[in-house]
XYZ file of N, CA, C and O in Angstrom:
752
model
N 92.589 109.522 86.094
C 91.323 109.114 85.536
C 90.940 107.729 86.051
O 89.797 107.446 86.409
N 92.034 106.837 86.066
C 91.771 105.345 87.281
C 91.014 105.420 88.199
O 89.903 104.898 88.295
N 91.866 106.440 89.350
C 91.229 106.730 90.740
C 89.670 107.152 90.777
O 88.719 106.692 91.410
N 89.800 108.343 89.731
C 88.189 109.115 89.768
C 87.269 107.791 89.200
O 86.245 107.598 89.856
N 87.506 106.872 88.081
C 86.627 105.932 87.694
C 86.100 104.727 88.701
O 84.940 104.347 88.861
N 87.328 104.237 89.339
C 87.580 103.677 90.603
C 86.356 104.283 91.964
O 85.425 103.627 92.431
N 86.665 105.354 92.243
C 85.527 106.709 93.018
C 84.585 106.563 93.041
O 83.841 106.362 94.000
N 84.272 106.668 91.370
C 82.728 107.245 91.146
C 81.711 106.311 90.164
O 80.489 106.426 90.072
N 82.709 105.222 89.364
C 81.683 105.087 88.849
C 81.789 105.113 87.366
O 81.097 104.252 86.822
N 82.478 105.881 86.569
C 81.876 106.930 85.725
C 83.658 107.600 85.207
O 84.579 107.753 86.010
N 83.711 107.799 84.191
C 84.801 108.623 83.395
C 84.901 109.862 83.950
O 83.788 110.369 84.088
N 86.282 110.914 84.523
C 86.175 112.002 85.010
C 87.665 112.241 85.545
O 88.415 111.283 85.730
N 87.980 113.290 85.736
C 89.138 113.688 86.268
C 89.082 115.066 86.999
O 88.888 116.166 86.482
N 89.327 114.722 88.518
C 89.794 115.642 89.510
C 90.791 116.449 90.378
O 90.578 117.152 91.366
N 92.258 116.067 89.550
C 93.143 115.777 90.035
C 94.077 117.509 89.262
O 95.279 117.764 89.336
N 93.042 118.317 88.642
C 93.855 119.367 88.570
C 94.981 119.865 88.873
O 96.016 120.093 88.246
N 94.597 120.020 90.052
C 95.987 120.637 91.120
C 96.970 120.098 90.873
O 98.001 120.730 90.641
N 96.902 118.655 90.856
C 97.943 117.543 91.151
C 98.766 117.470 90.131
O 99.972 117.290 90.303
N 98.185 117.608 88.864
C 98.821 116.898 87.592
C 99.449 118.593 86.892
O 100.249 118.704 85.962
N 98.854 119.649 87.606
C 99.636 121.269 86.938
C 101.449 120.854 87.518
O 102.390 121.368 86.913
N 101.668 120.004 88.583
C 102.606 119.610 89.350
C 103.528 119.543 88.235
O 104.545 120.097 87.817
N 102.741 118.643 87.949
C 104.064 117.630 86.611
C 104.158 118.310 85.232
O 105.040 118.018 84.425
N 102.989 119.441 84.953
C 103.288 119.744 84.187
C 104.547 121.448 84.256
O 105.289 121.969 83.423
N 104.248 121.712 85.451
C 105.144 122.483 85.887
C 106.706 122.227 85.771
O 107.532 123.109 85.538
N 106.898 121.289 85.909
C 107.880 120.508 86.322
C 108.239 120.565 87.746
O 109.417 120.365 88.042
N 107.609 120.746 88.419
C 108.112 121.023 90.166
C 107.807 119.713 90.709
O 107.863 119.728 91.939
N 107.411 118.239 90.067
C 107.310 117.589 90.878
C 108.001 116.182 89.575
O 107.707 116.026 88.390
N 108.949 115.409 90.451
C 109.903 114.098 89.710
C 109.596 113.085 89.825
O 110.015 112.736 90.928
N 108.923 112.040 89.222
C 109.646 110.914 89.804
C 110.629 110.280 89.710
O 110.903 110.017 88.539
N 111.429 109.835 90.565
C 112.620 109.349 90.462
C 112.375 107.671 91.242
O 112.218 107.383 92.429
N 112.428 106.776 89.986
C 112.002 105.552 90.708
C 110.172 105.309 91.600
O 108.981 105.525 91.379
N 110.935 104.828 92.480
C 109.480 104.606 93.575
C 108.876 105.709 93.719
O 107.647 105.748 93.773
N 109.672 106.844 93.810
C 109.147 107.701 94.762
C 108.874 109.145 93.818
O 109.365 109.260 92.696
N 107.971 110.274 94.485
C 108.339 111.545 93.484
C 108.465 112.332 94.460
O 108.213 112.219 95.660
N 109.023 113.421 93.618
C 109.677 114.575 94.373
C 109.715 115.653 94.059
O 109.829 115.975 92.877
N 109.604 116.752 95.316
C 108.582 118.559 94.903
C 109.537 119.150 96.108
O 109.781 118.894 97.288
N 110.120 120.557 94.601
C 110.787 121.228 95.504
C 110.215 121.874 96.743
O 109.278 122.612 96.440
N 110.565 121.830 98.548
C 109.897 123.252 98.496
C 110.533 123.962 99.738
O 111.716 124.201 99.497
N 110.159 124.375 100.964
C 110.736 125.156 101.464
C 110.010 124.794 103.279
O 108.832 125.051 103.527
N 110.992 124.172 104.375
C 110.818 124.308 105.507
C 109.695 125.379 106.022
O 109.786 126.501 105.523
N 108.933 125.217 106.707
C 108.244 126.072 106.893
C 107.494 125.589 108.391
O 107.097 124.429 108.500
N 107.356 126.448 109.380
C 107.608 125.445 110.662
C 105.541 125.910 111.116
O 104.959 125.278 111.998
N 105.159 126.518 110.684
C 103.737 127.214 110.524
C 102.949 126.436 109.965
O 101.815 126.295 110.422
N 103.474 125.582 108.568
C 102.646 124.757 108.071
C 102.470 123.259 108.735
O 101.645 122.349 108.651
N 103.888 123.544 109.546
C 103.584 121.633 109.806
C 103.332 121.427 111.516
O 103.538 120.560 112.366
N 102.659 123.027 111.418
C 101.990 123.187 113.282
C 103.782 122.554 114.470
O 103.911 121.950 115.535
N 104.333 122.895 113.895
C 105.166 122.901 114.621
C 105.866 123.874 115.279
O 105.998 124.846 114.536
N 106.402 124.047 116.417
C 106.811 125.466 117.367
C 108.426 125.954 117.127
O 109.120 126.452 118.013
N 108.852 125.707 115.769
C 110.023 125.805 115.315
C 110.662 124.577 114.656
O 110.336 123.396 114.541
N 111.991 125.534 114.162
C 112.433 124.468 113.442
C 113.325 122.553 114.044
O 114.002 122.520 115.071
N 113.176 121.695 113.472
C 113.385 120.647 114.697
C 115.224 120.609 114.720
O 115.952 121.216 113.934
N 115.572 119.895 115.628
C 117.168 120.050 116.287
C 117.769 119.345 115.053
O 116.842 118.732 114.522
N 118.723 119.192 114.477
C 119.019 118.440 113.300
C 118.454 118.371 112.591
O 118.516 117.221 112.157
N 117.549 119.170 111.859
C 116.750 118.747 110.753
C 116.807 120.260 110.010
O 117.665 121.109 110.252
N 115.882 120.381 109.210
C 115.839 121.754 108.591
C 115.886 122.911 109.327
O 115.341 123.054 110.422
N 116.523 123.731 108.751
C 116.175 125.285 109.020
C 114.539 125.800 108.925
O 113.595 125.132 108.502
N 114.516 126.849 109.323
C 113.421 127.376 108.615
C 113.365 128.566 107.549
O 114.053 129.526 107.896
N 112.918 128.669 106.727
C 113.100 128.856 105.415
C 114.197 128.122 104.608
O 114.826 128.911 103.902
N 114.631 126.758 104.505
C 115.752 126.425 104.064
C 114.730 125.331 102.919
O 113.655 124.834 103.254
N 115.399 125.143 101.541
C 115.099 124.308 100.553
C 115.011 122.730 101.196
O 115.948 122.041 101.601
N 113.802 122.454 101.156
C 113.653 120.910 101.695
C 113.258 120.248 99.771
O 113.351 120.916 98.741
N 112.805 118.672 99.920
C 112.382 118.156 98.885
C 111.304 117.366 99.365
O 111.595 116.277 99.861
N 110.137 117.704 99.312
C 108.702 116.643 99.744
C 108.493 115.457 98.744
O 108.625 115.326 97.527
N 108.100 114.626 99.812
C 108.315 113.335 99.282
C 107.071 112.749 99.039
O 106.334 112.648 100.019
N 106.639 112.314 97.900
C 105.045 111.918 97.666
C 105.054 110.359 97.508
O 105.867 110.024 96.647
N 104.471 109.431 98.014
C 104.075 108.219 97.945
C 103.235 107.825 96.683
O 102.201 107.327 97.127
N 103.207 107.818 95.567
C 102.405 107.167 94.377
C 102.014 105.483 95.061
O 102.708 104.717 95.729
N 101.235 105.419 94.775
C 99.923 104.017 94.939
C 99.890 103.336 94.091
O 98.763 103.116 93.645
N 100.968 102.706 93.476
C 101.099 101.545 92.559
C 102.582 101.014 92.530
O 103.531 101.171 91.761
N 102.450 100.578 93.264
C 104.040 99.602 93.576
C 104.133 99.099 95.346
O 103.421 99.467 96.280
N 105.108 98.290 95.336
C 105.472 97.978 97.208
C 106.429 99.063 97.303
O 106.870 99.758 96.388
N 106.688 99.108 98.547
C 107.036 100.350 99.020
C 108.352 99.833 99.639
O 108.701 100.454 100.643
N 109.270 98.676 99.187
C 110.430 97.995 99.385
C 111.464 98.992 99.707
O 111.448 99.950 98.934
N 112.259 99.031 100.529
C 113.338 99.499 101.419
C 114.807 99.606 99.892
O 115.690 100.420 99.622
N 114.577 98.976 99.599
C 115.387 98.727 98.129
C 115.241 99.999 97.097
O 115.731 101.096 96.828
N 114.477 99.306 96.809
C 112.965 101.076 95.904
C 113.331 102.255 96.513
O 114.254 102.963 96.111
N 112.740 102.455 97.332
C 113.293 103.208 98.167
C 114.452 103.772 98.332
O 114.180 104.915 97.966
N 115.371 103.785 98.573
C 116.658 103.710 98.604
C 117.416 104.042 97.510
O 118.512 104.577 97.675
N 117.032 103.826 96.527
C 117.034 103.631 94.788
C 116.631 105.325 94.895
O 117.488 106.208 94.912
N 115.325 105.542 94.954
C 114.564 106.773 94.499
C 115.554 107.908 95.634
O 116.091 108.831 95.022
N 115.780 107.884 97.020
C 116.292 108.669 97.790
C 117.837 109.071 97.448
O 118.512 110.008 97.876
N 118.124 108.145 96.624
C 119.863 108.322 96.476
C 119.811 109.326 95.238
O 120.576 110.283 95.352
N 119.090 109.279 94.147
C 118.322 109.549 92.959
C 118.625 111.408 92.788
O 119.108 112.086 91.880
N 117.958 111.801 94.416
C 117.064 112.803 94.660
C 117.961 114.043 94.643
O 117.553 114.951 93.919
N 118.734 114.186 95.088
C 119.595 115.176 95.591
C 120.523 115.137 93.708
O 119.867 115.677 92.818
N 121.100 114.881 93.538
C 122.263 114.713 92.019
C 121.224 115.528 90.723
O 121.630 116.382 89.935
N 119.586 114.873 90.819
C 118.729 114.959 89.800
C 118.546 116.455 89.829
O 118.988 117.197 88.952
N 117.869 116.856 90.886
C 117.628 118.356 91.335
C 118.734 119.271 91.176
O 118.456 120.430 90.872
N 119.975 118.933 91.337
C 121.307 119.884 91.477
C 121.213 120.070 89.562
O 121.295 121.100 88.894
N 121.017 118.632 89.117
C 121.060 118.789 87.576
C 120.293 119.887 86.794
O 120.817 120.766 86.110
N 118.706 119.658 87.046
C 117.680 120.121 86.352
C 117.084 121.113 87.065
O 115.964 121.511 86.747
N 117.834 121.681 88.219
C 117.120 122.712 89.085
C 118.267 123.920 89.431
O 118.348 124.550 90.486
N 119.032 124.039 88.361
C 120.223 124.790 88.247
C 120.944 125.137 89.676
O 121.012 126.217 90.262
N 121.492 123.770 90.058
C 122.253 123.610 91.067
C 121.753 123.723 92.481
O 122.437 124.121 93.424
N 120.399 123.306 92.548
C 119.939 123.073 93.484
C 120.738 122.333 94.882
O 121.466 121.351 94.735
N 120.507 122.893 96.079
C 121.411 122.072 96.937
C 119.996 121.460 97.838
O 119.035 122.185 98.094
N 120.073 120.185 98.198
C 118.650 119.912 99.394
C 119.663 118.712 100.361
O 120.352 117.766 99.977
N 119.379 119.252 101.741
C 120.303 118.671 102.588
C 118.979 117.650 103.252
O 119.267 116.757 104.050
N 118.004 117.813 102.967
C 116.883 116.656 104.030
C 115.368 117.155 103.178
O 114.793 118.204 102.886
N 115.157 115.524 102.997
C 114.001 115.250 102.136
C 112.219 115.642 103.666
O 112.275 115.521 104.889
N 111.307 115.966 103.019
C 110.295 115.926 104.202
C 109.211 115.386 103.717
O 109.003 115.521 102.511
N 108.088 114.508 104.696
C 107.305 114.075 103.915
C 106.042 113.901 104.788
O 106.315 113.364 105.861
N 104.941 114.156 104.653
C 103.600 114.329 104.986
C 102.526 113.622 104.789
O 101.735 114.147 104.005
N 102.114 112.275 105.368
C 101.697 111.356 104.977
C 100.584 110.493 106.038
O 101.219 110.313 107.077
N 99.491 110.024 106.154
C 98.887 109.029 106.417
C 100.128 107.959 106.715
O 100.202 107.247 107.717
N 100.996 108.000 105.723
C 101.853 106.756 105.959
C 102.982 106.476 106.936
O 103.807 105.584 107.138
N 102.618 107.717 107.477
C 103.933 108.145 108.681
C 103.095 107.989 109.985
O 103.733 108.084 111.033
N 101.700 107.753 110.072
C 101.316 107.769 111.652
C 102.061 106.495 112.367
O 102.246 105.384 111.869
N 102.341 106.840 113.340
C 103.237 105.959 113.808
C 102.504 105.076 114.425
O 103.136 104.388 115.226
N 101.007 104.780 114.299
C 99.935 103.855 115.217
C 99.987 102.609 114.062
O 98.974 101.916 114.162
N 100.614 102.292 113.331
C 100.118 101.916 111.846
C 100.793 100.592 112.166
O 100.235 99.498 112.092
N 102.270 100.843 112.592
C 102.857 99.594 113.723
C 102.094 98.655 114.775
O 102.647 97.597 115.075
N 100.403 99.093 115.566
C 100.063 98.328 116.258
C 98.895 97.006 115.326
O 98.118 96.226 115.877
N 99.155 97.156 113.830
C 98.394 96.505 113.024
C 99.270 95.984 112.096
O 98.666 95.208 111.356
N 100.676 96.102 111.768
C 101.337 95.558 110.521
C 102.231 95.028 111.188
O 102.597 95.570 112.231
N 102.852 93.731 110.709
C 103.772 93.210 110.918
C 105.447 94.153 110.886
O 105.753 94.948 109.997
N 106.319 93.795 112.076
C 107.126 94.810 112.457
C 108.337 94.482 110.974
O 109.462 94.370 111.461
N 108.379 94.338 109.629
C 108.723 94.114 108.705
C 108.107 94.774 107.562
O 108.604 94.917 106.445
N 107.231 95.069 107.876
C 106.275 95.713 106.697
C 107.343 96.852 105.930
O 108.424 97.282 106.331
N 106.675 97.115 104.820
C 107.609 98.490 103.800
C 106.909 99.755 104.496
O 107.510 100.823 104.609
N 106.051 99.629 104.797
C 105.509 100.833 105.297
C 105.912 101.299 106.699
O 105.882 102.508 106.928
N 106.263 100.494 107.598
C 106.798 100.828 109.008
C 108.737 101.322 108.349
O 109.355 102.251 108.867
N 109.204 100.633 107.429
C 110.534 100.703 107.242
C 110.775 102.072 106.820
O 111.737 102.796 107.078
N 109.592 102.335 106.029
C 109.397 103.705 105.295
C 109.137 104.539 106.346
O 109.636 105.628 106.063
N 108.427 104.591 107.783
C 108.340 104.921 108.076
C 109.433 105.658 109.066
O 109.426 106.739 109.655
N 110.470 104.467 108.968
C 111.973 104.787 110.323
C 113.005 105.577 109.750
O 114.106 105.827 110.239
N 112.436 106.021 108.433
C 113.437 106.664 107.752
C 112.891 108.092 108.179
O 113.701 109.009 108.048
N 111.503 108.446 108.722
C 111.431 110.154 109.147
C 112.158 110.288 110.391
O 112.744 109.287 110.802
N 112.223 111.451 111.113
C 112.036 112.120 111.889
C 110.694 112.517 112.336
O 110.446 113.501 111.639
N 109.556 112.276 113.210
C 108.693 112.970 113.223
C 109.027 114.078 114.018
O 109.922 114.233 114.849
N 107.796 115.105 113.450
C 108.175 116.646 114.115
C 106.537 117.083 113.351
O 106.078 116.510 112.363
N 106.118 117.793 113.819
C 104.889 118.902 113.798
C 103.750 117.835 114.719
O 103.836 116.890 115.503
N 102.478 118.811 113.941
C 101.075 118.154 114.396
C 100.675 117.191 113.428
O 101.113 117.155 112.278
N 99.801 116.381 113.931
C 99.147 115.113 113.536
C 97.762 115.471 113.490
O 96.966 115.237 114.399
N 97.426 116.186 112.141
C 95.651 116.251 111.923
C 95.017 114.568 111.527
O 95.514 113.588 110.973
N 94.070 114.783 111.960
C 93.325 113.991 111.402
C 93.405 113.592 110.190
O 93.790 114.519 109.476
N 93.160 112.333 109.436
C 93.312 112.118 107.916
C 92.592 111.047 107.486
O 92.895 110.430 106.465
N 91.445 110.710 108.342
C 90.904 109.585 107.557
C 90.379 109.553 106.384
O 90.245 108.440 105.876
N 89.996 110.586 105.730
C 89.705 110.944 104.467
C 90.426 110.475 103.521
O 90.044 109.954 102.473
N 91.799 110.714 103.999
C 93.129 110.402 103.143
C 92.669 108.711 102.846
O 92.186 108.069 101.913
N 93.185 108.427 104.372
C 93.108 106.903 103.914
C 92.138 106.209 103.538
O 92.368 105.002 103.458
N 90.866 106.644 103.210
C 89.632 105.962 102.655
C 89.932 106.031 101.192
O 89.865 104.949 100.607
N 90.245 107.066 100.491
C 90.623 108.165 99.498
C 91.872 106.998 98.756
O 91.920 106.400 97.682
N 92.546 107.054 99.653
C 94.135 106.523 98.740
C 93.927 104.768 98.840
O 94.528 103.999 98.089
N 93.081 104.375 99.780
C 93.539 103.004 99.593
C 92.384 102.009 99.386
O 92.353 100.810 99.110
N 91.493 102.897 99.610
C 90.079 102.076 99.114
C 89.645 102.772 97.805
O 88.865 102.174 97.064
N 90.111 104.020 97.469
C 89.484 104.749 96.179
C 87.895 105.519 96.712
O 86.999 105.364 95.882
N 87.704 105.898 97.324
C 86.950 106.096 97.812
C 86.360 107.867 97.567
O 86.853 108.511 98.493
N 85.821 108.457 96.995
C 85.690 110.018 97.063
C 84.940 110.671 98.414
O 84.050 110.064 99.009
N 85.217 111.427 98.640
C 84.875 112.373 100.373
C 84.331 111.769 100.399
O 84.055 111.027 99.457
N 83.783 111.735 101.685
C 82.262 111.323 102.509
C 81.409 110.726 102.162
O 80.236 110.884 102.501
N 81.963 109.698 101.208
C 80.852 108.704 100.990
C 80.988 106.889 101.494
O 80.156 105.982 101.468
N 82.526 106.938 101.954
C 82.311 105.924 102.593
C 81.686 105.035 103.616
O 81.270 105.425 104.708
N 81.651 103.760 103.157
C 80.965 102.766 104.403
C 82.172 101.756 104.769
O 82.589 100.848 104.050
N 82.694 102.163 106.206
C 83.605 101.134 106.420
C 83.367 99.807 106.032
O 83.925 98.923 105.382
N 82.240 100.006 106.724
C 81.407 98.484 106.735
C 81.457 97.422 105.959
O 81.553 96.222 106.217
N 81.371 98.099 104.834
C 81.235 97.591 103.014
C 82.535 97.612 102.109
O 82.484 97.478 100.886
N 83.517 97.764 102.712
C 85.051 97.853 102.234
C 86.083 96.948 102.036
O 86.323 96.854 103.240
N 87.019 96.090 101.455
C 87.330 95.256 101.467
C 88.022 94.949 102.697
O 88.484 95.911 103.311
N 88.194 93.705 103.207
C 89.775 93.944 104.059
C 90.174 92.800 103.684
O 89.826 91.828 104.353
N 91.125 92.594 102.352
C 91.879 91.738 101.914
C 93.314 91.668 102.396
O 93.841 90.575 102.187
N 93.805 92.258 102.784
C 94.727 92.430 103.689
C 95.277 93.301 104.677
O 94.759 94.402 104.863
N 96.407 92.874 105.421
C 96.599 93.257 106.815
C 96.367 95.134 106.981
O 96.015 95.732 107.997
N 96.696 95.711 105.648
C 96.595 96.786 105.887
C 94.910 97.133 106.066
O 94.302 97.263 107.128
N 94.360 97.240 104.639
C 93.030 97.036 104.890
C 92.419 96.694 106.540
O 91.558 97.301 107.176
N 93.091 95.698 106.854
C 92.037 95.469 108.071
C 92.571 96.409 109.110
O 91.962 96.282 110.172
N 93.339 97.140 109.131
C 94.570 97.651 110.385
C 93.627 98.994 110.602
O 93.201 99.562 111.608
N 93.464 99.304 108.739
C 93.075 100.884 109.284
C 91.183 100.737 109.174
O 90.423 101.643 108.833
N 90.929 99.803 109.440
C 88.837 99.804 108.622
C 89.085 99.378 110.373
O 88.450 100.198 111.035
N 89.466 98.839 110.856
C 89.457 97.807 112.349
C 89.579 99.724 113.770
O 88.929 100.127 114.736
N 90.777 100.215 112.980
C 90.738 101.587 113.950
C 89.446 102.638 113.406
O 89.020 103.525 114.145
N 89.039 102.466 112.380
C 87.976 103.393 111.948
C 86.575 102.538 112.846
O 86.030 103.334 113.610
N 86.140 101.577 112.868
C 85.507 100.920 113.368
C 85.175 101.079 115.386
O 84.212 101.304 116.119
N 86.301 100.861 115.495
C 86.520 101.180 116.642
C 86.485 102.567 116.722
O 87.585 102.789 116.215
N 86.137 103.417 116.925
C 85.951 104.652 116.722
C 87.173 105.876 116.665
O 87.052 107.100 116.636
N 88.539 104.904 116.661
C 89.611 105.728 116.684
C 89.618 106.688 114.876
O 88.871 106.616 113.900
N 90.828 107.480 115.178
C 91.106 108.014 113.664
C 92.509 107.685 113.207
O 93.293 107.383 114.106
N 92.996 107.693 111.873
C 94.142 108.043 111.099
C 94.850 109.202 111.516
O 94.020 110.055 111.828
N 96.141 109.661 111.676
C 96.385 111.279 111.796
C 97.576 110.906 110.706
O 98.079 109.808 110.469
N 97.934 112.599 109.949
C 98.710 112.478 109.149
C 99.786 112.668 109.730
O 99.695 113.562 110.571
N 100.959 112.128 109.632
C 102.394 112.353 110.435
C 103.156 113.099 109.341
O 102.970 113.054 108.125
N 104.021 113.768 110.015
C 104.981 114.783 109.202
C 106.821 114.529 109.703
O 107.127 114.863 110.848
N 107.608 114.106 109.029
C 108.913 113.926 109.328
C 109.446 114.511 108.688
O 108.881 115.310 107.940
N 110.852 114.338 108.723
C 112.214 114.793 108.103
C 113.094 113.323 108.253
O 112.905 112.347 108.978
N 114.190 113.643 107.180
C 114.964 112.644 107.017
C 116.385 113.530 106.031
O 116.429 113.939 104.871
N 117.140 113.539 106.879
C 118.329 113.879 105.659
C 118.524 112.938 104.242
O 118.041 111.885 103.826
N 119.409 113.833 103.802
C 119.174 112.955 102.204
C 120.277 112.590 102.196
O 121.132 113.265 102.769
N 120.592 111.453 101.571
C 122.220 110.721 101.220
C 123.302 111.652 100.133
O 124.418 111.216 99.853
């Protein structure tokens, strides 16, 4: 209800899909991070099979969702990933997950030619594997970090209070795009 007020303006909630998640129980947070069971799948992530060390295909992965209210500290992190695997075996009647996967704006690997080589978000980032296709996602990032609802943004008119802000309004500007990156990462 933040985000949509944030959006639009106005009291409202759009986030259906998102929040049946939690009430399902198929999606955790554990610390920083949350976490949704689901299943390798080499079709969805436009990839031409499964990658060399990483998942099977059809094999139990755990997708990894970035929530937008906290730093994204290597610590945190680390905290929530160790978390992941023990919690699920608990409450998911012995669930086994050998490598976490995660699908993100926050994984394009161009994100490095604008943030300092220290940032939480590049650190976060050395923890994938990338593997599939890279769609387009500027939507995403107008969406998640300006609050922004579809197609109504104006770069122009957007804050850039910091380095991130300016990294990705500076490539939108320039007429480049965002793509969403897709990795793997074994789990501890």
């Amino acid at each position: 209800m933040v985000s949509y007020r944030r959006g639009h303006g106005t009291g409202g909630f759009d986030r259906q899909t998102w929040i049946c998640r939690h009430f399902r129980g198929t999606l955790h947070r554990l610390g920083r991070l949350q976490f949704e069971r689901a299943v390798y799948d080499s079709a969805v992530w436009g990839a031409g099979g499964a990658p060399d060390g990483g998942p099977a295909e059809g094999e139990a992965v755990l997708d990894v969702h970035i929530p937008g209210d906290g730093p994204l500290s290597p610590a945190l992190c680390d905290a929530s990933f160790a978390a992941a695997r023990p919690f699920m075996a608990r409450h998911h009647h012995g669930g086994r997950y050998a490598f976490a996967a995660c699908h993100s704006w926050l994984l394009d690997r161009t994100l490095a030619d604008g943030l300092a080589p220290g940032a939480n978000i590049l650190a976060f980032q050395r923890r994938f594997t990338p593997h599939g296709d890279r769609p387009a996602a500027d939507d995403d990032v107008l969406e998640f970090v300006f609050g922004t609802p579809l197609g109504t943004a104006d770069p122009a008119a957007l804050p850039r209070a910091n380095s991130l802000q300016r990294t990705l309004l500076d490539r939108l500007d320039g007429g480049g795009h965002w793509h969403l990156g897709r990795g793997w990462t074994p789990l501890p």
